[in-house]
Short mmCIF file of C-alpha atoms in Angstrom, two decimals:
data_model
loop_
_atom_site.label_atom_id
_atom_site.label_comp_id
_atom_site.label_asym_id
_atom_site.label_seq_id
_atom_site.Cartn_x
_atom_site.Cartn_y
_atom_site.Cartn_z
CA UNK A 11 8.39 -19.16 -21.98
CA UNK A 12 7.60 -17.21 -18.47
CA UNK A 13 7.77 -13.90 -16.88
CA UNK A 14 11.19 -14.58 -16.06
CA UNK A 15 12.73 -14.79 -19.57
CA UNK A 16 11.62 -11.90 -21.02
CA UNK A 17 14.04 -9.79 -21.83
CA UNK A 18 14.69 -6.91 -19.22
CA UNK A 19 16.80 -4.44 -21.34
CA UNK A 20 14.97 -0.40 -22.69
CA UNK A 21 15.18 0.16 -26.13
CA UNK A 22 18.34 2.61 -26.00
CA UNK A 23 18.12 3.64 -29.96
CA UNK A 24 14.79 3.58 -30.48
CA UNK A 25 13.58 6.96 -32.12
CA UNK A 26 9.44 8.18 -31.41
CA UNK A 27 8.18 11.03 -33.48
CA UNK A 28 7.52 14.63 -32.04
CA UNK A 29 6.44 18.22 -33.27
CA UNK A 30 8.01 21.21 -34.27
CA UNK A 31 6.33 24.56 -33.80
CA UNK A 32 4.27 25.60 -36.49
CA UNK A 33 5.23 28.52 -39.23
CA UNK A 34 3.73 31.66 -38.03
CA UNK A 35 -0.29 32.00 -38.95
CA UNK A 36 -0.32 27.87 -39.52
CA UNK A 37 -1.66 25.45 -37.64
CA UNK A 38 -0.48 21.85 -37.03
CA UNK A 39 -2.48 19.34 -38.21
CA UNK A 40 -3.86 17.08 -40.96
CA UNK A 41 -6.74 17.85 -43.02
CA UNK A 42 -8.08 13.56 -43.76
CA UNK A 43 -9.97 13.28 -46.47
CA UNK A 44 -11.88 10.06 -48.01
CA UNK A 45 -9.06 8.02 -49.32
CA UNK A 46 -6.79 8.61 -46.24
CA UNK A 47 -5.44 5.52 -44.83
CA UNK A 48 -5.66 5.58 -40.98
CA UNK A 49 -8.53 5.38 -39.09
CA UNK A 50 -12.16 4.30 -39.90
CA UNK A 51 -14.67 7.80 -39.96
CA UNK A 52 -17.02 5.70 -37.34
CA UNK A 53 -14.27 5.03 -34.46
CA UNK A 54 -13.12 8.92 -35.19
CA UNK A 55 -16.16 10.29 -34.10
CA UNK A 56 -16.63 7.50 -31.43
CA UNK A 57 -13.76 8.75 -29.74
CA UNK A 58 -13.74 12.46 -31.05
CA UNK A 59 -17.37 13.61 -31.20
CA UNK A 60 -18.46 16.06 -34.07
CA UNK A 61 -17.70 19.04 -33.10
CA UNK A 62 -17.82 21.50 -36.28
CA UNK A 63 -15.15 23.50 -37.69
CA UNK A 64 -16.11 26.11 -40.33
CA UNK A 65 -12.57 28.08 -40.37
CA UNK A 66 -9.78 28.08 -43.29
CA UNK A 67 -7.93 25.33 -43.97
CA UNK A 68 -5.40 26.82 -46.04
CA UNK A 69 -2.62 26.72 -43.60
CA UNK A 70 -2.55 23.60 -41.59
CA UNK A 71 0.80 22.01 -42.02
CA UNK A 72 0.44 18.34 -42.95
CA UNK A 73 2.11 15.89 -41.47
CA UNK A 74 5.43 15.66 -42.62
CA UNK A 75 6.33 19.50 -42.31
CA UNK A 76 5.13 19.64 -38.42
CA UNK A 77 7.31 16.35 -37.27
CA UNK A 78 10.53 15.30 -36.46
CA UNK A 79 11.98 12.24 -35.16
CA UNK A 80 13.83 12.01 -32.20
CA UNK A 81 16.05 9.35 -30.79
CA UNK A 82 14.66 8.81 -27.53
CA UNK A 83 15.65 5.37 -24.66
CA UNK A 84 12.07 3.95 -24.01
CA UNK A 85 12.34 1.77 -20.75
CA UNK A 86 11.12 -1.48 -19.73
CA UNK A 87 8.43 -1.15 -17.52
CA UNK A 88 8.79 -4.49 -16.45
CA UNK A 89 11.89 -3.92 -14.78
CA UNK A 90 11.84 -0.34 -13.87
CA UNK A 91 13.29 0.50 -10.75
CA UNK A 92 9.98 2.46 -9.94
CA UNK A 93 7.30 0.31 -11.02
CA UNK A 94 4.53 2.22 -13.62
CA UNK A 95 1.18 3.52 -11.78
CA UNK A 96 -1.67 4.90 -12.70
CA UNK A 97 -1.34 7.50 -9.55
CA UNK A 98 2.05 8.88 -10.22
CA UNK A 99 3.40 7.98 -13.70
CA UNK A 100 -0.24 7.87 -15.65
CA UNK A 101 0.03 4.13 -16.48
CA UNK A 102 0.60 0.72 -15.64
CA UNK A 103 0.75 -3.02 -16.42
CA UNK A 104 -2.38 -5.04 -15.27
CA UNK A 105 -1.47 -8.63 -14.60
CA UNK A 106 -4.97 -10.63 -14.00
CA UNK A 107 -6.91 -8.21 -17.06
CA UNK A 108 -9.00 -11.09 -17.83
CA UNK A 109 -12.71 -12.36 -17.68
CA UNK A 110 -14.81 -15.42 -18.31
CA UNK A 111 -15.75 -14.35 -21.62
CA UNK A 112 -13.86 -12.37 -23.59
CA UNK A 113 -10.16 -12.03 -22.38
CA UNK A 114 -8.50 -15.53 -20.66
CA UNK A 115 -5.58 -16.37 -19.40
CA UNK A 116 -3.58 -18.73 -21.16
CA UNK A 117 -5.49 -18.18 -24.40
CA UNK A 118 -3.90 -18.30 -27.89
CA UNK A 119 -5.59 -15.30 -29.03
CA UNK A 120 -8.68 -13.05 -27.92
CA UNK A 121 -10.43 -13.65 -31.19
CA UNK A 122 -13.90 -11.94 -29.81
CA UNK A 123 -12.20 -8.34 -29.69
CA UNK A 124 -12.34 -8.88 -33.93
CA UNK A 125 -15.75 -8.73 -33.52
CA UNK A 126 -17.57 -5.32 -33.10
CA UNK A 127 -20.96 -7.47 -31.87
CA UNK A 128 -19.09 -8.67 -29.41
CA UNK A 129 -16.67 -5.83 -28.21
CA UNK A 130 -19.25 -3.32 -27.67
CA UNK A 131 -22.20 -5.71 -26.43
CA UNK A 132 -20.18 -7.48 -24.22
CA UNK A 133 -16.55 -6.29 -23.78
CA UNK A 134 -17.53 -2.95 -23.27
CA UNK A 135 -19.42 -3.65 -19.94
CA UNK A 136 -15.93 -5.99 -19.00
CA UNK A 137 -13.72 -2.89 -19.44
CA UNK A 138 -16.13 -0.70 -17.31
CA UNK A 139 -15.69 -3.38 -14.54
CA UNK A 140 -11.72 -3.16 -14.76
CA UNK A 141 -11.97 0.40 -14.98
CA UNK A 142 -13.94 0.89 -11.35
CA UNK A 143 -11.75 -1.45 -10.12
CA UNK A 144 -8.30 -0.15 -11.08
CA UNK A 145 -9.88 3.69 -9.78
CA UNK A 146 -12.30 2.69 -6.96
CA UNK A 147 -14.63 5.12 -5.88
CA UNK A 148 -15.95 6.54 -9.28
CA UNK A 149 -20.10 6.51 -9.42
CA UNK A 150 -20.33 6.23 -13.17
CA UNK A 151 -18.29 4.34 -15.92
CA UNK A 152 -18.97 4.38 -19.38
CA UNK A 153 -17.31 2.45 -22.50
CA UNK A 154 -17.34 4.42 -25.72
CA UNK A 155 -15.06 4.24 -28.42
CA UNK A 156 -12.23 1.12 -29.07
CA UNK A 157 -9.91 1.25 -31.67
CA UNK A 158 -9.03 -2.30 -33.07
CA UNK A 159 -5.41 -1.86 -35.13
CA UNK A 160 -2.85 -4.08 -37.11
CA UNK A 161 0.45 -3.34 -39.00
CA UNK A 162 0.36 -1.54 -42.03
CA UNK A 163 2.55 -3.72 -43.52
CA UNK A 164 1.63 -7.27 -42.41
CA UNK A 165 -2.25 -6.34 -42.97
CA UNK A 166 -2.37 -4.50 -46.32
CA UNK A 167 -6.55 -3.96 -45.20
CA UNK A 168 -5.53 -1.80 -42.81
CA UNK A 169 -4.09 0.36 -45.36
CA UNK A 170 -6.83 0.81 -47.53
CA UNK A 171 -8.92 4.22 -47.53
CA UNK A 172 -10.32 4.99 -44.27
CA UNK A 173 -13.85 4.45 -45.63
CA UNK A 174 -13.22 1.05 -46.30
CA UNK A 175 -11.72 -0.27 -43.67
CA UNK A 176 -12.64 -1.15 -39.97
CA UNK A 177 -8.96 -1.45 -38.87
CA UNK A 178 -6.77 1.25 -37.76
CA UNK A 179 -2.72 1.49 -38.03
CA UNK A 180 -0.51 2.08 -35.35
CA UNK A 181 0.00 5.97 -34.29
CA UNK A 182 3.45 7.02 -34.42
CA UNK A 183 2.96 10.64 -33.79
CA UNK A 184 3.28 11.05 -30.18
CA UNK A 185 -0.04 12.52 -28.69
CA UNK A 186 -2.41 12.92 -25.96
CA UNK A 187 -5.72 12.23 -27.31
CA UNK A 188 -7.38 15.36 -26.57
CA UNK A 189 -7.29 19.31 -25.54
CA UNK A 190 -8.02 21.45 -23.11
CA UNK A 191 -10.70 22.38 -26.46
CA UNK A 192 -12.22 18.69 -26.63
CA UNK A 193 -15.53 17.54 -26.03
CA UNK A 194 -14.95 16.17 -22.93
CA UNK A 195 -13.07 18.55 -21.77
CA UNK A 196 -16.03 20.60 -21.87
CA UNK A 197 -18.77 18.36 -21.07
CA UNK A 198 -20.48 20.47 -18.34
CA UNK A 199 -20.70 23.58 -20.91
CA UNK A 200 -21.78 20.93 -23.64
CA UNK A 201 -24.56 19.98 -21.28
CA UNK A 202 -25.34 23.46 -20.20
CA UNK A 203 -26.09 24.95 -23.70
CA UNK A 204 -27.82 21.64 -25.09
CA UNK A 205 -25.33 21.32 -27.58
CA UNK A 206 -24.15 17.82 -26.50
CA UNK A 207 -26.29 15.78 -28.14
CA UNK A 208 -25.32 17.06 -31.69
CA UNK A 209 -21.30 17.01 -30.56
CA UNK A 210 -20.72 14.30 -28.47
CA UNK A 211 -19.31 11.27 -29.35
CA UNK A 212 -21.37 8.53 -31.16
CA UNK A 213 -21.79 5.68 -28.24
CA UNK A 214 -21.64 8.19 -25.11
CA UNK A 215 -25.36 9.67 -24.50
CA UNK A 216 -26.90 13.12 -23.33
CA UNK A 217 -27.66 11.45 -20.41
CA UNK A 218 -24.67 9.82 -19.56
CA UNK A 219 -23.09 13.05 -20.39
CA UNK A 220 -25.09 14.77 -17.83
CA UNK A 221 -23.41 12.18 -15.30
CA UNK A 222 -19.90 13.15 -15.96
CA UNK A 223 -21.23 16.97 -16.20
CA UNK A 224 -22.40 16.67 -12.88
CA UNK A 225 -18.85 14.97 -11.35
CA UNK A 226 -16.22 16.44 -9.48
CA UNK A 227 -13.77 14.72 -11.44
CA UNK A 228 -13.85 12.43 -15.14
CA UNK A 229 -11.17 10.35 -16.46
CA UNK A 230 -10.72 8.34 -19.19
CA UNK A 231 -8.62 5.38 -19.06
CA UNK A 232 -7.40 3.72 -22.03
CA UNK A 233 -7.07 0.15 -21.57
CA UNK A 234 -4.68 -1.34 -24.55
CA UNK A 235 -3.84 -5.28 -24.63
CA UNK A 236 -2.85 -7.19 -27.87
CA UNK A 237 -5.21 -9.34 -29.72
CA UNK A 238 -2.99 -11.97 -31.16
CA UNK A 239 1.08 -13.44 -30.63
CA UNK A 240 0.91 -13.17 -26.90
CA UNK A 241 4.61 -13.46 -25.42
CA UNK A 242 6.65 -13.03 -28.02
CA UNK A 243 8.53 -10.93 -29.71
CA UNK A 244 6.89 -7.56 -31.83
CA UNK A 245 8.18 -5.07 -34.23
CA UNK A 246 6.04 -2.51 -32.48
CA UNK A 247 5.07 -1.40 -28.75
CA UNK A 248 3.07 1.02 -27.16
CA UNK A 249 5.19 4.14 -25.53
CA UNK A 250 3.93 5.86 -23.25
CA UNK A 251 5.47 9.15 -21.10
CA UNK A 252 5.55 9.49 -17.58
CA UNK A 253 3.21 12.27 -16.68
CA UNK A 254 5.49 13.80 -14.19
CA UNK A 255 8.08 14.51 -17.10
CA UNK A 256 6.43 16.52 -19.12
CA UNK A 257 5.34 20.51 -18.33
CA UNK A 258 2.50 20.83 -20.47
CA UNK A 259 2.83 24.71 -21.02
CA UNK A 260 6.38 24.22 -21.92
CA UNK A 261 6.35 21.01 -23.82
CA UNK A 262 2.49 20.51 -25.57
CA UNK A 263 1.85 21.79 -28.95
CA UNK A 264 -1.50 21.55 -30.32
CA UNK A 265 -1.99 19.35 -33.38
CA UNK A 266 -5.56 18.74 -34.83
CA UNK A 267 -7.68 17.04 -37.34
CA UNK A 268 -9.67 18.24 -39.62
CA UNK A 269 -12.32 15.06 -40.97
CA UNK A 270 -15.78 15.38 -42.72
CA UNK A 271 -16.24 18.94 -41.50
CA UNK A 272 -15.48 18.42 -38.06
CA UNK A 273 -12.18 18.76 -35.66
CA UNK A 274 -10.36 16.43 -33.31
CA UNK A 275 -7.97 18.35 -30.82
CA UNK A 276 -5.27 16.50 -30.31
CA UNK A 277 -1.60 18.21 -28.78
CA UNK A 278 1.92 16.55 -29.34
CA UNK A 279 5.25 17.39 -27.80
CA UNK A 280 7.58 19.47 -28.99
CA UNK A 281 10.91 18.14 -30.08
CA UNK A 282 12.72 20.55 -28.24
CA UNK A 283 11.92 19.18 -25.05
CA UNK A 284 12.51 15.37 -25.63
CA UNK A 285 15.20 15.52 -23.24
CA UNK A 286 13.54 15.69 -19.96
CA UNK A 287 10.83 13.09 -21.04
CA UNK A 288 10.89 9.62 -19.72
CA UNK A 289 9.51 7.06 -21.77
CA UNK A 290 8.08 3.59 -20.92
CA UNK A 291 6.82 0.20 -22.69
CA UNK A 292 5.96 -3.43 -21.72
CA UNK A 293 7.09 -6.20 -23.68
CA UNK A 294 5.80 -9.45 -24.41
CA UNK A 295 2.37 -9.14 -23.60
CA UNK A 296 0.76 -11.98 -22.20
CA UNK A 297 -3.05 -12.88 -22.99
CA UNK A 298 -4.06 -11.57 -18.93
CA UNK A 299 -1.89 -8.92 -19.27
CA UNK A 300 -2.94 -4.98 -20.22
CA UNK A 301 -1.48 -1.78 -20.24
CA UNK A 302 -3.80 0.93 -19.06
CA UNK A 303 -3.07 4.50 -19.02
CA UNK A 304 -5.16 7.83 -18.45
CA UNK A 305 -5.97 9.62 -21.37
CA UNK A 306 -7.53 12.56 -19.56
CA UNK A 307 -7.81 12.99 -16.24
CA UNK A 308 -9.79 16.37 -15.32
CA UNK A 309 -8.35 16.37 -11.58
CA UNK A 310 -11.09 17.69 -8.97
CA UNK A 311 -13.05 20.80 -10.16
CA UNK A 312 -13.64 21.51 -6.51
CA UNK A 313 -9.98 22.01 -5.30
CA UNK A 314 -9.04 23.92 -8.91
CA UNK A 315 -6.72 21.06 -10.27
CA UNK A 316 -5.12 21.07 -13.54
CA UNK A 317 -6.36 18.41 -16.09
CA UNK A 318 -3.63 16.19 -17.10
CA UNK A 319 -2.85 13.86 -20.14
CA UNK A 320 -0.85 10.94 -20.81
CA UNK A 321 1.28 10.90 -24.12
CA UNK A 322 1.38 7.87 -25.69
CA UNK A 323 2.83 6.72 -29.62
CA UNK A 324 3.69 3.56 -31.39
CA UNK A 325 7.52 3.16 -31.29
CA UNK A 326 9.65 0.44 -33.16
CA UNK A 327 11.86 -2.10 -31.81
CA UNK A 328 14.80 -1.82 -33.84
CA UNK A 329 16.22 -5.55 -31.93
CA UNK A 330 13.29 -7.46 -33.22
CA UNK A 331 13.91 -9.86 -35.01
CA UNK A 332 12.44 -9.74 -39.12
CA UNK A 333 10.33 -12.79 -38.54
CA UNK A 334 8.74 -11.51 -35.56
CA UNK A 335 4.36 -11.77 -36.01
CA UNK A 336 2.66 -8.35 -35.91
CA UNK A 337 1.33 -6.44 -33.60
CA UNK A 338 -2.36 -6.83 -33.41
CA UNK A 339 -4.27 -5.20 -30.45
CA UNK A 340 -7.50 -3.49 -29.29
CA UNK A 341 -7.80 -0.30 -26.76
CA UNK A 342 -11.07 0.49 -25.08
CA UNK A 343 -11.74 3.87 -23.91
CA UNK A 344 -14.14 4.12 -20.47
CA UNK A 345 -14.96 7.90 -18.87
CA UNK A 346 -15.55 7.43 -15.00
CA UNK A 347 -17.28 10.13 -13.10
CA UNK A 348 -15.63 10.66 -9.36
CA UNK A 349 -17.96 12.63 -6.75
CA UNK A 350 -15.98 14.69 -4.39
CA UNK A 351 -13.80 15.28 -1.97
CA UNK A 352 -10.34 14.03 -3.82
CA UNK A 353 -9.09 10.73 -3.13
CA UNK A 354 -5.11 9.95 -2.23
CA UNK A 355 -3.70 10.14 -5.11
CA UNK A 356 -0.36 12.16 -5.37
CA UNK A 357 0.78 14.49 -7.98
CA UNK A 358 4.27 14.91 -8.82
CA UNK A 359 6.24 17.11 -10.70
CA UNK A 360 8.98 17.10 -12.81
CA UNK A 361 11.83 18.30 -10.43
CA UNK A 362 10.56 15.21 -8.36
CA UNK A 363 10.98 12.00 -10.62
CA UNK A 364 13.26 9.63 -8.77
#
């Protein structure tokens, strides 16, 4: 099979899952405790940090009473009229995502991203490389936190108590990875007060910190490929929301976890707005192929931008067919540290979306 028979249709019925305001005096959010399935407590606070919370947690909602699932079209990026970038919709498809070692074209599977050796003594450094490359001109890049996840259903392991496991699930919830409350979001007060160290997360240092403290400008790019089944058919994609379509005052609502003493800030999007997002996926991966997408991007401190976040959710494919293999796949997380002046990147709003 070959680019050109892919199929070029959106997914017209699919459905993603948003948020509903909360109850007055709750919160949103999940309190996770040991036997939770979902993800492992070391790739939490790889991604998350520790930062301590020591409030009630009498009135967080759960999940169930905070969500809602919307029918939504989610396009083909492949054959969007406006092809996906990183500069003006958040995201986009990488088409030569490989290297010598790890990732290679034409492979049957990327077995080495099963191994956590391997991934964060080798890959990691890889990912950093396609990062600078795909945003050229950033002095630092860091890999710290990758998320390796399988289908609940296909791979009962992954549904086993988060202590046990070393596989994540898909994330339905549609979410942004972080607040405006996050650790990274804060890194230069972090590094001011000393308190990074005992916050941060697990694989990103005080003094690499101190690197993106000192920058005009971080972003962290999430660079998501699949593992396994390369070309074919899934039951499940990665969704992701074109930046430009969502207001974040108007449409973000904060959602957080509470693990092991400690908070992840997290927002999703409220329900209400569904309508004026636009919503994108890439099917049929193939083994060079990845879909990369900024997670947070803190715009440049020195012209008084606005950070920005992508949203981003597993979503079903109600066409696939039953026998279809599962989804298998690996993201990698890199922060890059930009010096100033800005570069040429545009910024578009809503009103302007073609």
């Amino acid at each position: 099979e070959t680019d050109s028979d892919r199929p070029t249709r959106a997914m017209d019925t699919a459905s993603i899952i948003y948020n509903i305001p909360p109850p007055p005096g709750w919160k949103n959010g999940v309190v996770v405790d040991a036997d939770s399935p979902g993800i492992a407590p070391w790739a939490f606070h790889a991604q998350h940090g520790y930062d301590k919370f020591s409030g009630s947690l009498d009135r967080v909602t759960g999940f169930a009473a905070c969500t809602k699932q919307v029918p939504v079209c989610v396009r083909n990026g492949r054959t969007a009229s406006e092809t996906p970038s990183l500069a003006e919709h958040g995201f986009e498809l990488v088409s030569d995502a490989t290297d010598a070692t790890t990732c290679q074209a034409g492979a049957l599977e990327h077995a080495l991203l099963r191994e956590d050796e391997h991934v964060t003594g080798t890959y990691y450094d890889e990912a950093c490389n396609l990062a600078r490359r795909l945003l050229p001109g950033a002095s630092a890049a860091y890999a710290f936190n990758h998320v390796h996840r399988q289908s609940r259903v296909q791979r009962p392991s992954a549904n086993l108590p988060r202590h046990a496991t070393t596989c994540s699930v898909p994330s339905y919830m549609c979410h942004a990875d972080s607040t405006a409350s996050s650790v990274l979001a804060n890194v230069k007060a972090h590094v001011a007060s000393g308190e990074y160290a005992s916050v941060g997360p697990t694989h990103l240092s005080a003094d690499q910190a101190a690197i993106l403290a000192a920058a005009d400008r971080v972003v962290v790019l999430n660079i998501w490929r699949l593992v396994s089944n390369f070309g074919k058919p899934v039951p499940t994609h990665l969704g992701l929301c074109d930046q430009r379509s969502v207001t974040l005052d108007q449409d973000a609502l904060e959602y957080n976890f509470f693990v092991d003493g400690c908070v992840a800030y997290n927002y999703g999007l409220t329900a209400s707005q569904a309508h004026h997002h636009r919503w994108f996926h890439f099917p049929r991966l193939a083994a060079h192929e990845a879909v990369v997408f900024k997670a947070y991007d803190s715009g440049h401190a020195s012209q008084g931008a606005t950070p920005s976040w992508v949203f981003h959710c597993a979503v079903d494919d109600p066409s696939c067919p039953p026998d279809a293999p599962e989804r298998e796949s690996m993201e990698i997380r890199v922060a890059l540290a930009f010096p100033g002046p800005p570069t040429d990147e545009l910024s578009t709003s809503r009103e302007d979306i073609p």
